PDB file of C-alpha atoms and ligand atoms in Angstrom:
ATOM      1  CA  UNK A   1      -9.717  17.600 -92.701  1.00 57.00           C
ATOM      2  CA  UNK A   2      -9.022  19.779 -89.669  1.00 68.00           C
ATOM      3  CA  UNK A   3      -5.812  18.753 -87.924  1.00 89.00           C
ATOM      4  CA  UNK A   4      -6.090  18.638 -84.167  1.00 95.00           C
ATOM      5  CA  UNK A   5      -3.346  19.499 -81.665  1.00 97.00           C
ATOM      6  CA  UNK A   6      -1.290  16.407 -80.897  1.00 97.00           C
ATOM      7  CA  UNK A   7      -0.608  15.359 -77.317  1.00 98.00           C
ATOM      8  CA  UNK A   8       2.073  12.993 -76.100  1.00 98.00           C
ATOM      9  CA  UNK A   9       1.225  11.808 -72.580  1.00 99.00           C
ATOM     10  CA  UNK A  10       4.056  10.623 -70.344  1.00 98.00           C
ATOM     11  CA  UNK A  11       3.038   8.459 -67.398  1.00 98.00           C
ATOM     12  CA  UNK A  12       4.894   6.109 -65.040  1.00 98.00           C
ATOM     13  CA  UNK A  13       2.032   4.292 -63.326  1.00 98.00           C
ATOM     14  CA  UNK A  14      -1.702   3.723 -63.211  1.00 98.00           C
ATOM     15  CA  UNK A  15      -2.523   6.387 -65.783  1.00 98.00           C
ATOM     16  CA  UNK A  16      -5.932   7.474 -64.507  1.00 98.00           C
ATOM     17  CA  UNK A  17      -5.106  11.013 -65.637  1.00 98.00           C
ATOM     18  CA  UNK A  18      -3.958   9.744 -69.025  1.00 98.00           C
ATOM     19  CA  UNK A  19      -7.324   7.954 -69.214  1.00 98.00           C
ATOM     20  CA  UNK A  20      -9.199  11.183 -68.426  1.00 98.00           C
ATOM     21  CA  UNK A  21      -7.413  12.884 -71.326  1.00 98.00           C
ATOM     22  CA  UNK A  22      -7.930   9.926 -73.685  1.00 98.00           C
ATOM     23  CA  UNK A  23     -11.655   9.856 -72.809  1.00 98.00           C
ATOM     24  CA  UNK A  24     -12.045  13.618 -73.276  1.00 98.00           C
ATOM     25  CA  UNK A  25     -10.432  13.387 -76.715  1.00 98.00           C
ATOM     26  CA  UNK A  26     -12.555  10.384 -77.640  1.00 98.00           C
ATOM     27  CA  UNK A  27     -15.884  11.996 -76.747  1.00 97.00           C
ATOM     28  CA  UNK A  28     -15.037  15.382 -78.227  1.00 96.00           C
ATOM     29  CA  UNK A  29     -14.791  17.422 -75.019  1.00 98.00           C
ATOM     30  CA  UNK A  30     -11.108  17.956 -75.787  1.00 98.00           C
ATOM     31  CA  UNK A  31     -10.367  18.796 -79.400  1.00 97.00           C
ATOM     32  CA  UNK A  32      -6.984  17.088 -79.539  1.00 98.00           C
ATOM     33  CA  UNK A  33      -5.443  13.754 -80.453  1.00 98.00           C
ATOM     34  CA  UNK A  34      -3.393  11.589 -78.117  1.00 98.00           C
ATOM     35  CA  UNK A  35      -0.535  10.650 -80.428  1.00 98.00           C
ATOM     36  CA  UNK A  36       1.158   8.353 -77.920  1.00 98.00           C
ATOM     37  CA  UNK A  37       1.446   7.355 -74.284  1.00 98.00           C
ATOM     38  CA  UNK A  38       5.063   7.018 -73.221  1.00 98.00           C
ATOM     39  CA  UNK A  39       6.232   5.319 -70.042  1.00 98.00           C
ATOM     40  CA  UNK A  40       9.557   4.722 -68.357  1.00 98.00           C
ATOM     41  CA  UNK A  41       8.084   1.575 -66.789  1.00 98.00           C
ATOM     42  CA  UNK A  42       7.214  -1.520 -68.780  1.00 98.00           C
ATOM     43  CA  UNK A  43       4.523  -2.517 -66.256  1.00 98.00           C
ATOM     44  CA  UNK A  44       2.770   0.873 -66.167  1.00 98.00           C
ATOM     45  CA  UNK A  45      -0.985   0.375 -66.477  1.00 98.00           C
ATOM     46  CA  UNK A  46      -0.987   3.612 -68.489  1.00 98.00           C
ATOM     47  CA  UNK A  47       0.485   1.590 -71.393  1.00 98.00           C
ATOM     48  CA  UNK A  48      -2.355  -0.920 -71.162  1.00 98.00           C
ATOM     49  CA  UNK A  49      -4.849   1.952 -71.241  1.00 98.00           C
ATOM     50  CA  UNK A  50      -3.203   3.256 -74.413  1.00 98.00           C
ATOM     51  CA  UNK A  51      -3.380  -0.194 -75.946  1.00 98.00           C
ATOM     52  CA  UNK A  52      -7.076  -0.531 -75.088  1.00 98.00           C
ATOM     53  CA  UNK A  53      -7.729   2.858 -76.694  1.00 98.00           C
ATOM     54  CA  UNK A  54      -5.811   1.956 -79.858  1.00 98.00           C
ATOM     55  CA  UNK A  55      -3.119   4.538 -79.140  1.00 98.00           C
ATOM     56  CA  UNK A  56       0.608   3.746 -79.443  1.00 98.00           C
ATOM     57  CA  UNK A  57       1.991   2.917 -75.998  1.00 98.00           C
ATOM     58  CA  UNK A  58       5.742   3.136 -75.870  1.00 98.00           C
ATOM     59  CA  UNK A  59       7.964   1.856 -73.111  1.00 98.00           C
ATOM     60  CA  UNK A  60      11.272   3.702 -72.962  1.00 98.00           C
ATOM     61  CA  UNK A  61      13.285   2.174 -70.133  1.00 97.00           C
ATOM     62  CA  UNK A  62      16.620   3.390 -68.908  1.00 96.00           C
ATOM     63  CA  UNK A  63      19.353   1.063 -70.154  1.00 96.00           C
ATOM     64  CA  UNK A  64      21.907  -0.367 -67.712  1.00 96.00           C
ATOM     65  CA  UNK A  65      24.640   2.201 -67.199  1.00 97.00           C
ATOM     66  CA  UNK A  66      22.847   4.851 -69.270  1.00 96.00           C
ATOM     67  CA  UNK A  67      23.271   8.376 -67.870  1.00 96.00           C
ATOM     68  CA  UNK A  68      20.235  10.545 -67.172  1.00 95.00           C
ATOM     69  CA  UNK A  69      21.404  12.914 -69.895  1.00 95.00           C
ATOM     70  CA  UNK A  70      21.667  10.142 -72.478  1.00 97.00           C
ATOM     71  CA  UNK A  71      18.322   8.669 -71.454  1.00 98.00           C
ATOM     72  CA  UNK A  72      16.661  12.072 -71.746  1.00 98.00           C
ATOM     73  CA  UNK A  73      18.176  12.675 -75.187  1.00 98.00           C
ATOM     74  CA  UNK A  74      16.856   9.301 -76.366  1.00 98.00           C
ATOM     75  CA  UNK A  75      13.466  10.047 -74.820  1.00 98.00           C
ATOM     76  CA  UNK A  76      13.346  13.432 -76.588  1.00 98.00           C
ATOM     77  CA  UNK A  77      14.186  11.799 -79.886  1.00 98.00           C
ATOM     78  CA  UNK A  78      11.324   9.301 -79.591  1.00 98.00           C
ATOM     79  CA  UNK A  79       8.790  11.865 -78.330  1.00 98.00           C
ATOM     80  CA  UNK A  80       9.763  14.266 -81.142  1.00 98.00           C
ATOM     81  CA  UNK A  81       8.901  11.479 -83.581  1.00 98.00           C
ATOM     82  CA  UNK A  82       5.245  11.787 -82.509  1.00 98.00           C
ATOM     83  CA  UNK A  83       5.307  15.486 -83.452  1.00 97.00           C
ATOM     84  CA  UNK A  84       3.547  16.786 -80.325  1.00 97.00           C
ATOM     85  CA  UNK A  85       2.120  20.246 -79.787  1.00 96.00           C
ATOM     86  CA  UNK A  86       1.970  19.512 -76.063  1.00 98.00           C
ATOM     87  CA  UNK A  87       3.860  17.016 -73.917  1.00 98.00           C
ATOM     88  CA  UNK A  88       1.715  16.141 -70.911  1.00 98.00           C
ATOM     89  CA  UNK A  89       3.366  14.740 -67.778  1.00 98.00           C
ATOM     90  CA  UNK A  90       0.485  12.882 -66.119  1.00 98.00           C
ATOM     91  CA  UNK A  91       2.079  10.940 -63.292  1.00 98.00           C
ATOM     92  CA  UNK A  92       5.541  10.930 -64.876  1.00 98.00           C
ATOM     93  CA  UNK A  93       7.745  10.180 -61.870  1.00 96.00           C
ATOM     94  CA  UNK A  94      11.234  10.670 -63.266  1.00 96.00           C
ATOM     95  CA  UNK A  95      13.052  14.016 -63.125  1.00 95.00           C
ATOM     96  CA  UNK A  96      13.700  15.443 -66.579  1.00 97.00           C
ATOM     97  CA  UNK A  97      16.886  17.286 -67.521  1.00 97.00           C
ATOM     98  CA  UNK A  98      17.298  20.028 -70.107  1.00 97.00           C
ATOM     99  CA  UNK A  99      18.464  17.286 -72.477  1.00 97.00           C
ATOM    100  CA  UNK A 100      14.772  16.500 -72.765  1.00 98.00           C
ATOM    101  CA  UNK A 101      13.106  19.802 -71.842  1.00 98.00           C
ATOM    102  CA  UNK A 102      15.294  21.869 -74.155  1.00 97.00           C
ATOM    103  CA  UNK A 103      13.638  20.226 -77.145  1.00 97.00           C
ATOM    104  CA  UNK A 104      10.114  21.239 -76.101  1.00 97.00           C
ATOM    105  CA  UNK A 105      10.265  24.894 -75.009  1.00 96.00           C
ATOM    106  CA  UNK A 106       6.939  26.065 -73.590  1.00 96.00           C
ATOM    107  CA  UNK A 107       5.356  22.749 -74.538  1.00 97.00           C
ATOM    108  CA  UNK A 108       5.720  20.572 -71.439  1.00 98.00           C
ATOM    109  CA  UNK A 109       2.797  20.544 -68.994  1.00 98.00           C
ATOM    110  CA  UNK A 110       2.991  18.828 -65.596  1.00 98.00           C
ATOM    111  CA  UNK A 111       0.244  17.785 -63.218  1.00 98.00           C
ATOM    112  CA  UNK A 112       1.062  17.764 -59.504  1.00 98.00           C
ATOM    113  CA  UNK A 113      -1.193  16.843 -56.572  1.00 98.00           C
ATOM    114  CA  UNK A 114      -0.442  19.913 -54.452  1.00 98.00           C
ATOM    115  CA  UNK A 115      -0.812  23.672 -54.672  1.00 98.00           C
ATOM    116  CA  UNK A 116       1.978  25.825 -56.127  1.00 97.00           C
ATOM    117  CA  UNK A 117       5.055  25.852 -53.902  1.00 96.00           C
ATOM    118  CA  UNK A 118       3.778  23.031 -51.675  1.00 98.00           C
ATOM    119  CA  UNK A 119       4.855  19.394 -51.326  1.00 98.00           C
ATOM    120  CA  UNK A 120       7.057  18.920 -54.413  1.00 96.00           C
ATOM    121  CA  UNK A 121       8.156  15.388 -55.289  1.00 96.00           C
ATOM    122  CA  UNK A 122       6.510  12.030 -54.756  1.00 97.00           C
ATOM    123  CA  UNK A 123       3.662  10.977 -52.430  1.00 98.00           C
ATOM    124  CA  UNK A 124       2.279  14.521 -52.092  1.00 98.00           C
ATOM    125  CA  UNK A 125      -1.227  13.188 -51.375  1.00 98.00           C
ATOM    126  CA  UNK A 126      -0.030  10.968 -48.523  1.00 98.00           C
ATOM    127  CA  UNK A 127       2.124  13.750 -47.107  1.00 98.00           C
ATOM    128  CA  UNK A 128      -0.741  16.266 -47.183  1.00 98.00           C
ATOM    129  CA  UNK A 129      -3.008  13.751 -45.447  1.00 98.00           C
ATOM    130  CA  UNK A 130      -0.362  13.047 -42.771  1.00 98.00           C
ATOM    131  CA  UNK A 131       0.017  16.788 -42.148  1.00 98.00           C
ATOM    132  CA  UNK A 132      -3.757  17.105 -41.788  1.00 98.00           C
ATOM    133  CA  UNK A 133      -3.814  14.266 -39.250  1.00 97.00           C
ATOM    134  CA  UNK A 134      -1.093  16.165 -37.316  1.00 97.00           C
ATOM    135  CA  UNK A 135      -3.304  19.254 -37.332  1.00 96.00           C
ATOM    136  CA  UNK A 136      -0.980  21.154 -39.654  1.00 97.00           C
ATOM    137  CA  UNK A 137      -3.349  21.618 -42.603  1.00 98.00           C
ATOM    138  CA  UNK A 138      -7.013  21.414 -43.511  1.00 98.00           C
ATOM    139  CA  UNK A 139      -6.646  21.527 -47.277  1.00 98.00           C
ATOM    140  CA  UNK A 140      -4.336  20.728 -50.132  1.00 98.00           C
ATOM    141  CA  UNK A 141      -4.851  20.983 -53.860  1.00 98.00           C
ATOM    142  CA  UNK A 142      -3.867  20.308 -57.414  1.00 98.00           C
ATOM    143  CA  UNK A 143      -1.928  22.299 -59.968  1.00 98.00           C
ATOM    144  CA  UNK A 144      -1.108  22.143 -63.645  1.00 98.00           C
ATOM    145  CA  UNK A 145       1.980  24.045 -64.690  1.00 97.00           C
ATOM    146  CA  UNK A 146       4.500  24.497 -67.464  1.00 97.00           C
ATOM    147  CA  UNK A 147       7.911  22.875 -67.070  1.00 97.00           C
ATOM    148  CA  UNK A 148      10.533  25.281 -68.411  1.00 96.00           C
ATOM    149  CA  UNK A 149      13.493  23.817 -66.525  1.00 94.00           C
ATOM    150  CA  UNK A 150      14.673  21.214 -64.035  1.00 95.00           C
ATOM    151  CA  UNK A 151      12.768  22.650 -61.058  1.00 93.00           C
ATOM    152  CA  UNK A 152      10.780  19.901 -59.327  1.00 93.00           C
ATOM    153  CA  UNK A 153       6.999  20.367 -59.636  1.00 92.00           C
ATOM    154  CA  UNK A 154       7.644  24.052 -60.227  1.00 94.00           C
ATOM    155  CA  UNK A 155       7.026  26.420 -63.125  1.00 95.00           C
ATOM    156  CA  UNK A 156       4.460  28.897 -64.479  1.00 96.00           C
ATOM    157  CA  UNK A 157       1.071  27.870 -63.127  1.00 97.00           C
ATOM    158  CA  UNK A 158      -1.663  27.204 -65.685  1.00 97.00           C
ATOM    159  CA  UNK A 159      -4.379  26.180 -63.229  1.00 97.00           C
ATOM    160  CA  UNK A 160      -4.756  25.339 -59.569  1.00 98.00           C
ATOM    161  CA  UNK A 161      -7.577  24.275 -57.311  1.00 98.00           C
ATOM    162  CA  UNK A 162      -7.835  23.799 -53.560  1.00 98.00           C
ATOM    163  CA  UNK A 163      -9.115  20.465 -52.223  1.00 98.00           C
ATOM    164  CA  UNK A 164     -10.390  20.273 -48.629  1.00 98.00           C
ATOM    165  CA  UNK A 165      -9.283  17.583 -46.185  1.00 98.00           C
ATOM    166  CA  UNK A 166     -12.242  16.821 -43.929  1.00 98.00           C
ATOM    167  CA  UNK A 167     -11.813  15.906 -40.260  1.00 96.00           C
ATOM    168  CA  UNK A 168     -13.436  12.506 -40.821  1.00 96.00           C
ATOM    169  CA  UNK A 169     -11.660  11.768 -44.128  1.00 98.00           C
ATOM    170  CA  UNK A 170      -9.896   8.504 -44.755  1.00 98.00           C
ATOM    171  CA  UNK A 171      -6.807   8.628 -46.950  1.00 98.00           C
ATOM    172  CA  UNK A 172      -8.803   6.762 -49.598  1.00 98.00           C
ATOM    173  CA  UNK A 173     -11.629   9.322 -49.559  1.00 98.00           C
ATOM    174  CA  UNK A 174      -9.209  12.249 -49.753  1.00 98.00           C
ATOM    175  CA  UNK A 175      -7.221  10.543 -52.518  1.00 98.00           C
ATOM    176  CA  UNK A 176     -10.384   9.930 -54.544  1.00 98.00           C
ATOM    177  CA  UNK A 177     -11.340  13.621 -54.188  1.00 98.00           C
ATOM    178  CA  UNK A 178      -7.834  14.658 -55.272  1.00 98.00           C
ATOM    179  CA  UNK A 179      -7.853  12.393 -58.320  1.00 98.00           C
ATOM    180  CA  UNK A 180     -11.320  13.554 -59.386  1.00 98.00           C
ATOM    181  CA  UNK A 181     -10.055  17.152 -59.155  1.00 98.00           C
ATOM    182  CA  UNK A 182      -6.924  16.272 -61.140  1.00 98.00           C
ATOM    183  CA  UNK A 183      -8.888  14.611 -63.924  1.00 98.00           C
ATOM    184  CA  UNK A 184     -11.158  17.634 -64.254  1.00 98.00           C
ATOM    185  CA  UNK A 185      -8.417  20.291 -63.953  1.00 98.00           C
ATOM    186  CA  UNK A 186      -6.036  18.585 -66.389  1.00 98.00           C
ATOM    187  CA  UNK A 187      -8.718  18.218 -69.055  1.00 98.00           C
ATOM    188  CA  UNK A 188      -9.932  21.809 -68.536  1.00 98.00           C
ATOM    189  CA  UNK A 189      -6.380  23.148 -68.833  1.00 98.00           C
ATOM    190  CA  UNK A 190      -5.709  21.172 -72.001  1.00 98.00           C
ATOM    191  CA  UNK A 191      -9.021  22.387 -73.430  1.00 98.00           C
ATOM    192  CA  UNK A 192      -7.766  25.932 -72.931  1.00 97.00           C
ATOM    193  CA  UNK A 193      -4.308  25.243 -74.378  1.00 97.00           C
ATOM    194  CA  UNK A 194      -5.663  23.328 -77.339  1.00 96.00           C
ATOM    195  CA  UNK A 195      -8.239  25.993 -78.134  1.00 93.00           C
ATOM    196  CA  UNK A 196      -5.427  28.421 -78.995  1.00 77.00           C
ATOM    197  CA  UNK A 197      -5.392  29.215 -82.710  1.00 62.00           C
ATOM    198  CA  UNK A 198      -3.233  26.763 -84.662  1.00 52.00           C
ATOM    199  CA  UNK A 199      -0.948  29.607 -85.750  1.00 51.00           C
ATOM    200  CA  UNK A 200      -0.001  30.266 -82.130  1.00 56.00           C
ATOM    201  CA  UNK A 201       0.774  26.630 -81.341  1.00 48.00           C
ATOM    202  CA  UNK A 202       4.419  25.662 -81.217  1.00 47.00           C
ATOM    203  CA  UNK A 203       4.861  23.552 -84.338  1.00 43.00           C
ATOM    204  CA  UNK A 204       8.586  23.116 -84.402  1.00 41.00           C
ATOM    205  CA  UNK A 205      10.922  21.540 -81.931  1.00 43.00           C
ATOM    206  CA  UNK A 206      14.315  22.916 -81.114  1.00 41.00           C
ATOM    207  CA  UNK A 207      16.814  22.909 -78.311  1.00 39.00           C
ATOM    208  CA  UNK A 208      16.946  26.224 -76.450  1.00 36.00           C
ATOM    209  CA  UNK A 209      20.560  25.718 -75.433  1.00 31.00           C
TER     210      UNK A 209
HETATM  211  C1  LIG B   1      -1.224  11.909 -59.885  1.00 68.74           C
HETATM  212  O1  LIG B   1      -1.721  12.162 -58.603  1.00 68.74           O
HETATM  213  C2  LIG B   1      -0.247  12.997 -60.313  1.00 68.74           C
HETATM  214  O2  LIG B   1      -0.628  14.271 -59.918  1.00 68.74           O
HETATM  215  C3  LIG B   1       1.005  12.549 -59.603  1.00 68.74           C
HETATM  216  O3  LIG B   1       1.032  11.156 -59.843  1.00 68.74           O
HETATM  217  C4  LIG B   1      -0.319  10.670 -59.855  1.00 68.74           C
HETATM  218  C5  LIG B   1      -0.521   9.798 -61.073  1.00 68.74           C
HETATM  219  O4  LIG B   1      -1.789   9.181 -61.050  1.00 68.74           O
HETATM  220  N1  LIG B   1       2.175  13.228 -60.077  1.00 68.74           N
HETATM  221  C6  LIG B   1       3.158  13.629 -59.271  1.00 68.74           C
HETATM  222  O5  LIG B   1       3.195  13.359 -58.086  1.00 68.74           O
HETATM  223  C7  LIG B   1       4.245  14.426 -59.944  1.00 68.74           C
HETATM  224  N2  LIG B   1       5.151  14.919 -58.974  1.00 68.74           N
HETATM  225  P1  LIG B   1      -2.305   8.414 -62.344  1.00 68.74           P
HETATM  226  O6  LIG B   1      -1.168   7.493 -62.799  1.00 68.74           O
HETATM  227  O7  LIG B   1      -3.499   7.646 -61.884  1.00 68.74           O
HETATM  228  O8  LIG B   1      -2.644   9.436 -63.383  1.00 68.74           O
END
């Protein structure tokens, strides 16, 4: 039987983007398997979505007193166990150190609700909307990029799309447009990555340092 590229999705919250990927795999639009959904938060709805889809949902919380470096090493160990071809950060809201990233060179993909170089960090949708209300922008966007290092929402861009902010938009309307764009762009990008011949996929894990 043909073996499909394996995805590990990492998500801290609602997981609507994780759901878009799960659905695309389930209906055959994305020829890949979601091997696991991993969350740093026990109450992340993304874990419930995994459960409902019959996919392992793993909560990996930071232990009291545990350093970021130790947490990331433990996270890498568990994610490696799912043997991913691609690690997909879909609303993962914790900064990752090289203790994690070093194990997945060229394999970590991040989704961010802003265009390259704009609005890194949390609440990018709210901040873009506030800037529009102040007359400082009329559009924002979405990007999917590789995560080679500890730069925040920064790295080689795989796909980006501009999203308009209309004069009569509510935050809710703009947010819905942004999320619809994210769901589409993330799936399209993964379709492209997963269509690469198996021989060109990274099959082994190894620290770069
Ligand atoms: C998405 O908008 C994603 O781009 C963003 O978190 C949201 C998660 O939504 N990620 C970042 O802001 C990363 N800096 P979801 O849980 O419904 O998929």
